[in-house]
Amino acid sequence: MTPRVRAELRRPGGFTERSMRVVLDSATLPRDQAAQLARLIEEIDLTRVGAEIGAASEADLTRYQLAVECGGRQWRGTVAEPCVPTELRPLLRFLTSEPFT
């Protein structure tokens, strides 16, 4: 049985982007999407990923505020392009894809 997972992504509106908020919970998603979300989150080593990643002084960078819950583990942080860790990119792509956005 796959553990319940939850992911929340916020992208504040910047100079050229509109703001976005996506909240996905495996308990409410179709089975295939829930399994994909769980797999993506389980592949991330949340103990290794820092909470603030990116250049704080660059106002034009795309920033993502991300909160992840999985099996009692929680991670919350802000990442910014181009410094998004490789292991977070698949989850960000999933969260920002249709039909979630």
Protein backbone atom coordinates (compact mmCIF):
# COMPACT_ATOMS: atom_id res chain seq x y z
CA MET A 1 0.00 0.00 0.00
CA THR A 2 1.29 3.44 -0.96
CA PRO A 3 1.51 5.96 1.89
CA ARG A 4 -0.64 9.07 1.70
CA VAL A 5 1.31 11.98 0.30
CA ARG A 6 0.54 15.64 -0.12
CA ALA A 7 2.29 18.39 -2.04
CA GLU A 8 1.57 22.10 -2.15
CA LEU A 9 3.28 24.39 -4.63
CA ARG A 10 3.05 28.16 -4.74
CA ARG A 11 4.70 30.30 -7.36
CA PRO A 12 4.39 33.97 -6.45
CA GLY A 13 3.71 36.21 -9.41
CA GLY A 14 6.87 37.92 -10.55
CA PHE A 15 7.72 40.43 -13.22
CA THR A 16 6.39 38.33 -16.12
CA GLU A 17 4.52 35.45 -14.48
CA ARG A 18 1.12 35.05 -12.88
CA SER A 19 0.91 33.53 -9.45
CA MET A 20 0.01 29.87 -9.08
CA ARG A 21 -1.08 27.53 -6.29
CA VAL A 22 -1.43 23.76 -6.64
CA VAL A 23 -2.35 21.38 -3.82
CA LEU A 24 -2.35 17.64 -4.54
CA ASP A 25 -3.27 14.92 -2.09
CA SER A 26 -2.95 11.25 -3.03
CA ALA A 27 -6.21 10.56 -1.17
CA THR A 28 -8.19 12.65 -3.66
CA LEU A 29 -6.31 12.01 -6.93
CA PRO A 30 -7.07 9.28 -9.46
CA ARG A 31 -5.08 6.13 -8.65
CA ASP A 32 -2.46 6.57 -11.41
CA GLN A 33 -1.78 10.22 -10.54
CA ALA A 34 -1.68 9.40 -6.82
CA ALA A 35 0.89 6.65 -7.48
CA GLN A 36 3.01 8.99 -9.60
CA LEU A 37 2.90 11.72 -6.95
CA ALA A 38 3.89 9.23 -4.24
CA ARG A 39 6.76 7.88 -6.34
CA LEU A 40 8.11 11.36 -7.08
CA ILE A 41 8.00 12.39 -3.43
CA GLU A 42 9.49 9.14 -2.15
CA GLU A 43 12.46 9.59 -4.51
CA ILE A 44 13.41 12.88 -2.83
CA ASP A 45 15.80 12.72 0.12
CA LEU A 46 14.06 15.35 2.22
CA THR A 47 16.83 15.30 4.82
CA ARG A 48 19.35 16.40 2.20
CA VAL A 49 17.39 19.12 0.43
CA GLY A 50 17.87 22.54 1.97
CA ALA A 51 15.00 24.89 2.82
CA GLU A 52 16.31 27.97 0.97
CA ILE A 53 17.84 27.32 -2.43
CA GLY A 54 18.55 30.08 -4.91
CA ALA A 55 19.92 33.55 -5.13
CA ALA A 56 17.95 35.66 -2.65
CA SER A 57 18.91 38.94 -4.37
CA GLU A 58 17.55 38.11 -7.83
CA ALA A 59 13.98 39.43 -7.89
CA ASP A 60 13.31 38.23 -11.45
CA LEU A 61 14.00 34.55 -10.74
CA THR A 62 11.16 32.06 -10.81
CA ARG A 63 10.59 30.96 -7.22
CA TYR A 64 8.66 27.99 -5.95
CA GLN A 65 7.41 27.61 -2.39
CA LEU A 66 6.99 23.90 -1.86
CA ALA A 67 5.56 21.86 1.02
CA VAL A 68 5.71 18.06 0.96
CA GLU A 69 4.29 15.47 3.38
CA CYS A 70 4.93 11.74 3.11
CA GLY A 71 4.70 9.03 5.76
CA GLY A 72 5.26 11.38 8.67
CA ARG A 73 8.07 13.25 6.92
CA GLN A 74 7.57 16.91 6.13
CA TRP A 75 9.61 19.35 4.14
CA ARG A 76 8.91 22.98 3.42
CA GLY A 77 11.13 25.31 1.50
CA THR A 78 11.65 27.81 -1.26
CA VAL A 79 13.65 27.06 -4.38
CA ALA A 80 14.52 29.38 -7.24
CA GLU A 81 15.68 28.89 -10.79
CA PRO A 82 18.30 28.08 -11.87
CA CYS A 83 19.29 26.54 -8.53
CA VAL A 84 16.47 23.99 -8.18
CA PRO A 85 17.99 20.67 -7.04
CA THR A 86 17.89 17.95 -9.69
CA GLU A 87 15.88 15.64 -7.44
CA LEU A 88 13.08 18.25 -7.08
CA ARG A 89 12.70 18.96 -10.80
CA PRO A 90 10.50 15.93 -11.66
CA LEU A 91 8.08 16.82 -8.84
CA LEU A 92 7.96 20.48 -9.95
CA ARG A 93 7.28 19.40 -13.55
CA PHE A 94 4.45 17.14 -12.35
CA LEU A 95 2.89 19.84 -10.15
CA THR A 96 3.05 22.50 -12.88
CA SER A 97 1.67 20.26 -15.63
CA GLU A 98 -1.87 20.06 -16.94
CA PRO A 99 -4.42 19.38 -15.56
CA PHE A 100 -3.20 20.75 -12.21
CA THR A 101 -2.39 24.32 -13.25
